[in-house]
Every structure is written in C-alpha cells, then in structure tokens.
Amino acid sequence: MSHPRGLLDTSTVLLLPRIDDPAALPAEALISTITLAELSVGPLVASDPEERARRQAQLQQAEADFDPLPFDAAAARAFGQVAAALRRSGRKPAARAYDAMIAAVARANDLPVYTCNAADFRGIDDLIVVAVPYPGSRE
C-alpha cells in the first residue's frame, strides 16, 4: 500500500540504491534527524578505511537528498506513547531507541514508516508500518 508521503527508516535509506521497485516507496520520501544521527555514527565507528569512506558517502548522500524532519516537541511527546506501547508489548524501548524515536517523528507528523525491517516497529500502537521488500528477496 503506497502513501503520498512516508518516513523512511534508516535501513531503507541505506538500501535505497538497491530498491528497484519505486512503487514500494512513497511518492514523497522523507527522513528524520534521527536517521541522520544514526548514519553519522557509521563513519566514526568503522575500523576499515574503505568502510569508513563508504559510510561517509552514505551520510553525505542522505544529507544531500533529504531535508530531515526534526525530533521536536511534538515528537518528544509522541515518544512517550511509543515507549509505553513498546513496554506494554514486552519490548525494551532502550534497545530500540533509534527506531522508537523514528516512530515518534512519524506519529507526530501523521506519517507511515517505510522499512525493510518491519519487525523493528512491532508493538508500537497507532503506527502505520509499510514493509519495503528487502532488495533481492522474492516478496
């Protein structure tokens, strides 16, 4: 199910060059500042120079391609609801902190989350999750 606008999670941003079906993505793809934060960690923790360069290129591409939605006061309020939903479902919000914050930005902006890892968002109430087929899979 395609939506006019949707928030891509970090896994989907990383896999964008390999996603060959444009119908799997929203017409207007957005990201959050949380995804930029997550991508910013990559080059700093890579021990191999080639991997560091690849991750830096991914970060720079995302910065060039998107104007990210902020984690603002509305997202902070939504995060409380997301964290509470995760706890009720038996999941630990701290273990899924980036995903929970991305979900909060999506809820605060009334957007679905497009992800190649739908299970990461399991247990979050009132969040529309659109599963993007993992590139190369037969889904």
Short mmCIF file of N, CA and C in Angstrom, two decimals:
data_model
loop_
_atom_site.label_atom_id
_atom_site.label_comp_id
_atom_site.label_asym_id
_atom_site.label_seq_id
_atom_site.Cartn_x
_atom_site.Cartn_y
_atom_site.Cartn_z
N MET A 1 0.85 -1.18 0.00
CA MET A 1 0.00 0.00 0.00
C MET A 1 0.89 1.23 0.00
N SER A 2 0.75 2.06 -1.00
CA SER A 2 1.58 3.25 -1.11
C SER A 2 0.84 4.47 -0.57
N HIS A 3 1.57 5.32 0.08
CA HIS A 3 1.03 6.56 0.64
C HIS A 3 1.69 7.72 -0.09
N PRO A 4 1.03 8.86 -0.14
CA PRO A 4 1.65 10.01 -0.83
C PRO A 4 2.95 10.46 -0.17
N ARG A 5 2.99 10.38 1.16
CA ARG A 5 4.19 10.78 1.92
C ARG A 5 4.50 9.68 2.93
N GLY A 6 5.77 9.48 3.17
CA GLY A 6 6.15 8.47 4.15
C GLY A 6 7.54 8.73 4.68
N LEU A 7 7.77 8.27 5.91
CA LEU A 7 9.05 8.44 6.58
C LEU A 7 9.87 7.16 6.41
N LEU A 8 11.02 7.27 5.77
CA LEU A 8 11.91 6.12 5.60
C LEU A 8 12.72 5.94 6.87
N ASP A 9 12.83 4.70 7.32
CA ASP A 9 13.72 4.46 8.45
C ASP A 9 15.15 4.29 7.91
N THR A 10 16.09 4.14 8.80
CA THR A 10 17.50 4.11 8.41
C THR A 10 17.82 2.93 7.52
N SER A 11 17.25 1.77 7.81
CA SER A 11 17.53 0.59 6.97
C SER A 11 17.13 0.85 5.52
N THR A 12 16.01 1.51 5.35
CA THR A 12 15.51 1.77 4.00
C THR A 12 16.38 2.81 3.30
N VAL A 13 16.82 3.82 4.02
CA VAL A 13 17.72 4.82 3.43
C VAL A 13 19.01 4.16 2.96
N LEU A 14 19.55 3.26 3.77
CA LEU A 14 20.79 2.57 3.40
C LEU A 14 20.60 1.69 2.17
N LEU A 15 19.40 1.13 2.02
CA LEU A 15 19.15 0.21 0.91
C LEU A 15 18.55 0.89 -0.32
N LEU A 16 18.28 2.18 -0.26
CA LEU A 16 17.64 2.89 -1.38
C LEU A 16 18.29 2.60 -2.74
N PRO A 17 19.61 2.63 -2.86
CA PRO A 17 20.20 2.38 -4.18
C PRO A 17 19.88 0.99 -4.75
N ARG A 18 19.49 0.06 -3.89
CA ARG A 18 19.22 -1.31 -4.33
C ARG A 18 17.73 -1.61 -4.49
N ILE A 19 16.87 -0.70 -4.08
CA ILE A 19 15.42 -0.92 -4.21
C ILE A 19 15.03 -0.59 -5.64
N ASP A 20 14.58 -1.62 -6.37
CA ASP A 20 14.31 -1.43 -7.79
C ASP A 20 12.84 -1.23 -8.13
N ASP A 21 11.97 -1.27 -7.14
CA ASP A 21 10.54 -1.06 -7.39
C ASP A 21 10.10 0.25 -6.75
N PRO A 22 9.97 1.32 -7.54
CA PRO A 22 9.56 2.62 -6.97
C PRO A 22 8.20 2.56 -6.29
N ALA A 23 7.35 1.62 -6.68
CA ALA A 23 6.03 1.51 -6.05
C ALA A 23 6.13 1.04 -4.60
N ALA A 24 7.28 0.53 -4.20
CA ALA A 24 7.47 0.09 -2.81
C ALA A 24 7.70 1.27 -1.87
N LEU A 25 7.90 2.45 -2.44
CA LEU A 25 8.21 3.65 -1.66
C LEU A 25 7.11 4.68 -1.81
N PRO A 26 7.03 5.62 -0.88
CA PRO A 26 6.03 6.68 -1.01
C PRO A 26 6.41 7.65 -2.13
N ALA A 27 5.41 8.35 -2.66
CA ALA A 27 5.68 9.34 -3.70
C ALA A 27 6.64 10.41 -3.18
N GLU A 28 6.45 10.82 -1.93
CA GLU A 28 7.35 11.78 -1.29
C GLU A 28 8.01 11.08 -0.10
N ALA A 29 9.27 10.74 -0.27
CA ALA A 29 10.02 10.07 0.78
C ALA A 29 10.70 11.10 1.67
N LEU A 30 10.53 10.91 2.98
CA LEU A 30 11.11 11.82 3.97
C LEU A 30 11.98 11.02 4.92
N ILE A 31 12.89 11.70 5.60
CA ILE A 31 13.66 11.08 6.68
C ILE A 31 13.60 12.00 7.88
N SER A 32 14.07 11.49 9.01
CA SER A 32 14.11 12.29 10.23
C SER A 32 15.55 12.61 10.60
N THR A 33 15.70 13.54 11.49
CA THR A 33 17.03 13.85 12.01
C THR A 33 17.61 12.66 12.76
N ILE A 34 16.75 11.76 13.22
CA ILE A 34 17.23 10.56 13.91
C ILE A 34 18.01 9.67 12.93
N THR A 35 17.51 9.55 11.72
CA THR A 35 18.23 8.78 10.71
C THR A 35 19.58 9.42 10.42
N LEU A 36 19.62 10.74 10.32
CA LEU A 36 20.92 11.39 10.11
C LEU A 36 21.86 11.13 11.28
N ALA A 37 21.32 11.14 12.49
CA ALA A 37 22.14 10.84 13.67
C ALA A 37 22.70 9.42 13.59
N GLU A 38 21.84 8.49 13.23
CA GLU A 38 22.26 7.10 13.12
C GLU A 38 23.34 6.94 12.04
N LEU A 39 23.12 7.58 10.90
CA LEU A 39 24.10 7.50 9.81
C LEU A 39 25.41 8.18 10.18
N SER A 40 25.36 9.19 11.03
CA SER A 40 26.56 9.92 11.45
C SER A 40 27.49 9.07 12.30
N VAL A 41 26.94 8.08 12.97
CA VAL A 41 27.75 7.20 13.81
C VAL A 41 28.62 6.29 12.94
N GLY A 42 28.09 5.85 11.82
CA GLY A 42 28.75 4.85 10.98
C GLY A 42 30.20 5.13 10.64
N PRO A 43 30.52 6.29 10.06
CA PRO A 43 31.92 6.54 9.71
C PRO A 43 32.83 6.61 10.93
N LEU A 44 32.29 7.03 12.05
CA LEU A 44 33.11 7.21 13.25
C LEU A 44 33.48 5.89 13.92
N VAL A 45 32.69 4.85 13.68
CA VAL A 45 32.96 3.57 14.34
C VAL A 45 33.56 2.52 13.38
N ALA A 46 33.65 2.85 12.11
CA ALA A 46 34.23 1.90 11.15
C ALA A 46 35.74 1.81 11.36
N SER A 47 36.24 0.60 11.43
CA SER A 47 37.69 0.43 11.64
C SER A 47 38.46 0.34 10.33
N ASP A 48 37.79 -0.03 9.28
CA ASP A 48 38.41 -0.17 7.97
C ASP A 48 38.26 1.14 7.19
N PRO A 49 39.33 1.68 6.61
CA PRO A 49 39.25 2.95 5.87
C PRO A 49 38.26 2.92 4.70
N GLU A 50 38.17 1.79 4.01
CA GLU A 50 37.22 1.70 2.89
C GLU A 50 35.78 1.72 3.39
N GLU A 51 35.54 1.01 4.49
CA GLU A 51 34.19 1.01 5.07
C GLU A 51 33.84 2.40 5.61
N ARG A 52 34.80 3.05 6.22
CA ARG A 52 34.58 4.41 6.72
C ARG A 52 34.20 5.34 5.57
N ALA A 53 34.90 5.24 4.46
CA ALA A 53 34.61 6.08 3.29
C ALA A 53 33.22 5.76 2.73
N ARG A 54 32.86 4.48 2.68
CA ARG A 54 31.54 4.09 2.17
C ARG A 54 30.43 4.66 3.07
N ARG A 55 30.62 4.55 4.36
CA ARG A 55 29.61 5.07 5.30
C ARG A 55 29.54 6.60 5.25
N GLN A 56 30.66 7.24 5.08
CA GLN A 56 30.67 8.71 4.96
C GLN A 56 29.92 9.13 3.70
N ALA A 57 30.11 8.38 2.62
CA ALA A 57 29.40 8.68 1.37
C ALA A 57 27.89 8.50 1.55
N GLN A 58 27.47 7.46 2.30
CA GLN A 58 26.04 7.25 2.56
C GLN A 58 25.46 8.42 3.35
N LEU A 59 26.18 8.86 4.36
CA LEU A 59 25.74 10.01 5.16
C LEU A 59 25.61 11.25 4.29
N GLN A 60 26.63 11.53 3.50
CA GLN A 60 26.61 12.73 2.65
C GLN A 60 25.49 12.66 1.61
N GLN A 61 25.23 11.47 1.08
CA GLN A 61 24.14 11.32 0.11
C GLN A 61 22.80 11.62 0.76
N ALA A 62 22.59 11.10 1.96
CA ALA A 62 21.33 11.36 2.68
C ALA A 62 21.18 12.85 2.99
N GLU A 63 22.28 13.49 3.39
CA GLU A 63 22.23 14.93 3.67
C GLU A 63 21.89 15.72 2.42
N ALA A 64 22.39 15.28 1.27
CA ALA A 64 22.14 15.99 0.01
C ALA A 64 20.72 15.74 -0.51
N ASP A 65 20.20 14.54 -0.28
CA ASP A 65 18.92 14.15 -0.87
C ASP A 65 17.69 14.55 -0.05
N PHE A 66 17.86 14.77 1.25
CA PHE A 66 16.70 14.98 2.12
C PHE A 66 16.85 16.21 2.99
N ASP A 67 15.71 16.83 3.30
CA ASP A 67 15.62 17.87 4.31
C ASP A 67 14.89 17.20 5.48
N PRO A 68 15.63 16.73 6.49
CA PRO A 68 15.02 15.86 7.50
C PRO A 68 14.01 16.55 8.41
N LEU A 69 13.01 15.76 8.79
CA LEU A 69 12.05 16.24 9.79
C LEU A 69 12.72 16.20 11.15
N PRO A 70 12.51 17.23 11.97
CA PRO A 70 13.19 17.28 13.26
C PRO A 70 12.52 16.40 14.33
N PHE A 71 13.31 16.03 15.31
CA PHE A 71 12.76 15.44 16.52
C PHE A 71 12.45 16.64 17.41
N ASP A 72 11.21 17.11 17.33
CA ASP A 72 10.81 18.34 18.00
C ASP A 72 9.94 18.03 19.22
N ALA A 73 9.28 19.05 19.76
CA ALA A 73 8.47 18.86 20.97
C ALA A 73 7.32 17.89 20.73
N ALA A 74 6.69 17.95 19.56
CA ALA A 74 5.61 17.01 19.25
C ALA A 74 6.14 15.58 19.19
N ALA A 75 7.31 15.40 18.60
CA ALA A 75 7.93 14.07 18.54
C ALA A 75 8.30 13.59 19.94
N ALA A 76 8.77 14.50 20.78
CA ALA A 76 9.12 14.12 22.15
C ALA A 76 7.89 13.61 22.90
N ARG A 77 6.76 14.28 22.71
CA ARG A 77 5.52 13.82 23.35
C ARG A 77 5.09 12.46 22.78
N ALA A 78 5.19 12.31 21.46
CA ALA A 78 4.83 11.04 20.82
C ALA A 78 5.77 9.92 21.29
N PHE A 79 7.02 10.26 21.57
CA PHE A 79 7.98 9.25 22.02
C PHE A 79 7.51 8.60 23.32
N GLY A 80 6.93 9.38 24.20
CA GLY A 80 6.40 8.80 25.44
C GLY A 80 5.37 7.73 25.15
N GLN A 81 4.48 7.97 24.20
CA GLN A 81 3.47 6.99 23.83
C GLN A 81 4.11 5.77 23.17
N VAL A 82 5.10 6.00 22.32
CA VAL A 82 5.79 4.90 21.65
C VAL A 82 6.51 4.02 22.69
N ALA A 83 7.23 4.64 23.60
CA ALA A 83 7.97 3.89 24.62
C ALA A 83 7.01 3.09 25.51
N ALA A 84 5.89 3.70 25.87
CA ALA A 84 4.90 3.00 26.69
C ALA A 84 4.31 1.81 25.93
N ALA A 85 4.03 1.98 24.65
CA ALA A 85 3.50 0.88 23.83
C ALA A 85 4.51 -0.26 23.74
N LEU A 86 5.78 0.08 23.55
CA LEU A 86 6.81 -0.96 23.49
C LEU A 86 6.89 -1.74 24.80
N ARG A 87 6.81 -1.03 25.92
CA ARG A 87 6.86 -1.72 27.23
C ARG A 87 5.65 -2.63 27.41
N ARG A 88 4.48 -2.15 27.01
CA ARG A 88 3.27 -2.97 27.13
C ARG A 88 3.39 -4.24 26.29
N SER A 89 4.08 -4.16 25.17
CA SER A 89 4.22 -5.33 24.30
C SER A 89 5.38 -6.23 24.73
N GLY A 90 6.05 -5.86 25.84
CA GLY A 90 7.14 -6.67 26.35
C GLY A 90 8.50 -6.37 25.74
N ARG A 91 8.58 -5.29 24.99
CA ARG A 91 9.86 -4.92 24.37
C ARG A 91 10.49 -3.79 25.17
N LYS A 92 11.80 -3.69 25.12
CA LYS A 92 12.52 -2.65 25.85
C LYS A 92 12.77 -1.45 24.94
N PRO A 93 12.20 -0.28 25.28
CA PRO A 93 12.39 0.90 24.44
C PRO A 93 13.86 1.28 24.25
N ALA A 94 14.68 1.09 25.27
CA ALA A 94 16.09 1.48 25.17
C ALA A 94 16.80 0.67 24.09
N ALA A 95 16.43 -0.59 23.93
CA ALA A 95 17.07 -1.44 22.93
C ALA A 95 16.70 -1.01 21.51
N ARG A 96 15.60 -0.35 21.36
CA ARG A 96 15.10 0.09 20.06
C ARG A 96 15.04 1.62 20.02
N ALA A 97 15.94 2.28 20.68
CA ALA A 97 15.85 3.74 20.85
C ALA A 97 15.75 4.49 19.53
N TYR A 98 16.63 4.21 18.57
CA TYR A 98 16.56 4.93 17.30
C TYR A 98 15.22 4.68 16.61
N ASP A 99 14.81 3.41 16.56
CA ASP A 99 13.55 3.08 15.90
C ASP A 99 12.37 3.74 16.61
N ALA A 100 12.40 3.74 17.94
CA ALA A 100 11.32 4.37 18.70
C ALA A 100 11.26 5.87 18.42
N MET A 101 12.41 6.49 18.29
CA MET A 101 12.42 7.93 18.01
C MET A 101 11.96 8.21 16.57
N ILE A 102 12.34 7.35 15.63
CA ILE A 102 11.85 7.50 14.25
C ILE A 102 10.32 7.32 14.24
N ALA A 103 9.83 6.33 14.98
CA ALA A 103 8.38 6.12 15.07
C ALA A 103 7.69 7.34 15.67
N ALA A 104 8.31 7.96 16.66
CA ALA A 104 7.73 9.15 17.29
C ALA A 104 7.65 10.31 16.29
N VAL A 105 8.67 10.50 15.48
CA VAL A 105 8.64 11.55 14.45
C VAL A 105 7.52 11.24 13.46
N ALA A 106 7.39 9.97 13.08
CA ALA A 106 6.31 9.59 12.15
C ALA A 106 4.94 9.87 12.75
N ARG A 107 4.75 9.49 13.99
CA ARG A 107 3.44 9.73 14.63
C ARG A 107 3.17 11.22 14.78
N ALA A 108 4.18 11.98 15.16
CA ALA A 108 3.99 13.42 15.35
C ALA A 108 3.63 14.12 14.05
N ASN A 109 4.06 13.54 12.92
CA ASN A 109 3.79 14.14 11.61
C ASN A 109 2.72 13.38 10.82
N ASP A 110 2.05 12.44 11.49
CA ASP A 110 0.98 11.65 10.88
C ASP A 110 1.45 10.99 9.58
N LEU A 111 2.58 10.30 9.68
CA LEU A 111 3.18 9.64 8.52
C LEU A 111 3.35 8.14 8.77
N PRO A 112 3.25 7.34 7.73
CA PRO A 112 3.63 5.93 7.87
C PRO A 112 5.14 5.80 7.84
N VAL A 113 5.65 4.73 8.43
CA VAL A 113 7.08 4.42 8.37
C VAL A 113 7.29 3.36 7.30
N TYR A 114 8.20 3.61 6.40
CA TYR A 114 8.59 2.65 5.37
C TYR A 114 9.89 2.02 5.81
N THR A 115 9.89 0.68 5.93
CA THR A 115 11.06 -0.01 6.47
C THR A 115 11.29 -1.36 5.82
N CYS A 116 12.54 -1.73 5.70
CA CYS A 116 12.92 -3.07 5.26
C CYS A 116 12.97 -4.03 6.44
N ASN A 117 12.77 -3.50 7.65
CA ASN A 117 12.80 -4.30 8.89
C ASN A 117 11.54 -4.02 9.70
N ALA A 118 10.39 -4.45 9.20
CA ALA A 118 9.11 -4.15 9.85
C ALA A 118 9.06 -4.63 11.29
N ALA A 119 9.74 -5.73 11.61
CA ALA A 119 9.71 -6.26 12.98
C ALA A 119 10.29 -5.26 13.98
N ASP A 120 11.15 -4.36 13.52
CA ASP A 120 11.72 -3.35 14.43
C ASP A 120 10.65 -2.44 15.02
N PHE A 121 9.50 -2.35 14.35
CA PHE A 121 8.45 -1.43 14.79
C PHE A 121 7.24 -2.17 15.38
N ARG A 122 7.39 -3.46 15.60
CA ARG A 122 6.32 -4.27 16.18
C ARG A 122 6.00 -3.78 17.59
N GLY A 123 4.72 -3.73 17.91
CA GLY A 123 4.29 -3.36 19.25
C GLY A 123 4.05 -1.88 19.46
N ILE A 124 4.23 -1.08 18.41
CA ILE A 124 4.00 0.36 18.54
C ILE A 124 2.59 0.67 18.06
N ASP A 125 1.76 1.11 19.01
CA ASP A 125 0.36 1.40 18.71
C ASP A 125 0.22 2.58 17.74
N ASP A 126 -0.82 2.53 16.94
CA ASP A 126 -1.21 3.64 16.07
C ASP A 126 -0.09 4.10 15.14
N LEU A 127 0.74 3.18 14.70
CA LEU A 127 1.79 3.49 13.74
C LEU A 127 1.56 2.65 12.50
N ILE A 128 1.45 3.30 11.38
CA ILE A 128 1.33 2.56 10.12
C ILE A 128 2.73 2.22 9.66
N VAL A 129 2.98 0.94 9.50
CA VAL A 129 4.29 0.45 9.06
C VAL A 129 4.10 -0.20 7.69
N VAL A 130 4.85 0.31 6.72
CA VAL A 130 4.81 -0.25 5.37
C VAL A 130 6.10 -1.03 5.17
N ALA A 131 5.96 -2.32 4.96
CA ALA A 131 7.12 -3.19 4.76
C ALA A 131 7.62 -3.03 3.32
N VAL A 132 8.85 -2.59 3.20
CA VAL A 132 9.51 -2.46 1.90
C VAL A 132 10.26 -3.77 1.67
N PRO A 133 9.99 -4.46 0.56
CA PRO A 133 10.71 -5.72 0.32
C PRO A 133 12.21 -5.51 0.33
N TYR A 134 12.90 -6.38 1.05
CA TYR A 134 14.36 -6.30 1.10
C TYR A 134 14.89 -6.56 -0.30
N PRO A 135 15.77 -5.70 -0.79
CA PRO A 135 16.29 -5.89 -2.15
C PRO A 135 16.86 -7.29 -2.35
N GLY A 136 16.45 -7.91 -3.44
CA GLY A 136 16.92 -9.25 -3.74
C GLY A 136 16.03 -10.35 -3.21
N SER A 137 15.04 -10.00 -2.36
CA SER A 137 14.13 -11.03 -1.83
C SER A 137 13.01 -11.22 -2.84
N ARG A 138 12.27 -12.27 -2.70
CA ARG A 138 11.16 -12.61 -3.62
C ARG A 138 9.81 -12.29 -3.02
N GLU A 139 9.72 -11.27 -2.16
CA GLU A 139 8.44 -10.94 -1.50
C GLU A 139 7.53 -10.21 -2.44
#
